[in-house]
Short mmCIF file of C-alpha atoms in Angstrom, two decimals:
data_model
loop_
_atom_site.label_atom_id
_atom_site.label_comp_id
_atom_site.label_asym_id
_atom_site.label_seq_id
_atom_site.Cartn_x
_atom_site.Cartn_y
_atom_site.Cartn_z
CA MET A 1 -116.40 -185.03 159.34
CA ASP A 2 -118.14 -187.18 156.75
CA PHE A 3 -119.26 -186.33 153.22
CA SER A 4 -122.77 -185.18 154.18
CA GLN A 5 -121.52 -182.96 157.01
CA GLY A 6 -119.00 -181.36 154.69
CA ASN A 7 -121.66 -180.63 152.10
CA VAL A 8 -123.97 -179.03 154.66
CA ILE A 9 -121.17 -176.70 155.71
CA LYS A 10 -120.16 -176.00 152.10
CA TYR A 11 -123.65 -175.08 150.91
CA VAL A 12 -124.58 -173.02 153.97
CA SER A 13 -121.27 -171.16 153.82
CA ARG A 14 -121.55 -170.16 150.17
CA TYR A 15 -125.30 -169.59 149.68
CA SER A 16 -125.17 -165.80 150.02
CA MET A 17 -122.33 -165.45 147.51
CA LYS A 18 -123.12 -168.10 144.96
CA GLY A 19 -126.19 -170.33 144.90
CA GLY A 20 -128.79 -168.53 146.99
CA PRO A 21 -131.87 -170.52 147.97
CA GLU A 22 -130.78 -173.46 145.83
CA ASP A 23 -127.68 -173.95 147.99
CA LEU A 24 -129.83 -173.84 151.13
CA LYS A 25 -132.08 -176.52 149.63
CA LYS A 26 -129.03 -178.67 148.91
CA ALA A 27 -127.81 -178.21 152.50
CA LYS A 28 -131.27 -179.16 153.75
CA TRP A 29 -131.23 -182.33 151.62
CA TYR A 30 -127.91 -183.45 153.13
CA LEU A 31 -129.04 -182.51 156.64
CA GLU A 32 -132.25 -184.54 156.26
CA ARG A 33 -130.15 -187.46 155.01
CA MET A 34 -128.00 -187.21 158.15
CA ILE A 35 -131.09 -187.11 160.38
CA ASP A 36 -132.51 -190.21 158.68
CA GLN A 37 -129.23 -192.07 159.20
CA GLU A 38 -129.12 -191.10 162.87
CA GLU A 39 -132.73 -192.17 163.45
CA ARG A 40 -132.00 -195.58 161.92
CA ASN A 41 -129.00 -196.01 164.24
CA VAL A 42 -131.03 -195.46 167.42
#
């Protein structure tokens, strides 16, 4: 698991107890970064 994957899991796991929508936005940012990296590797 790389840094971005770990952050997606971290923010999605804790959003309901800690950061709310802001944590989901952070997870989305890391997920979009992962998608961009995968699309460049194709």
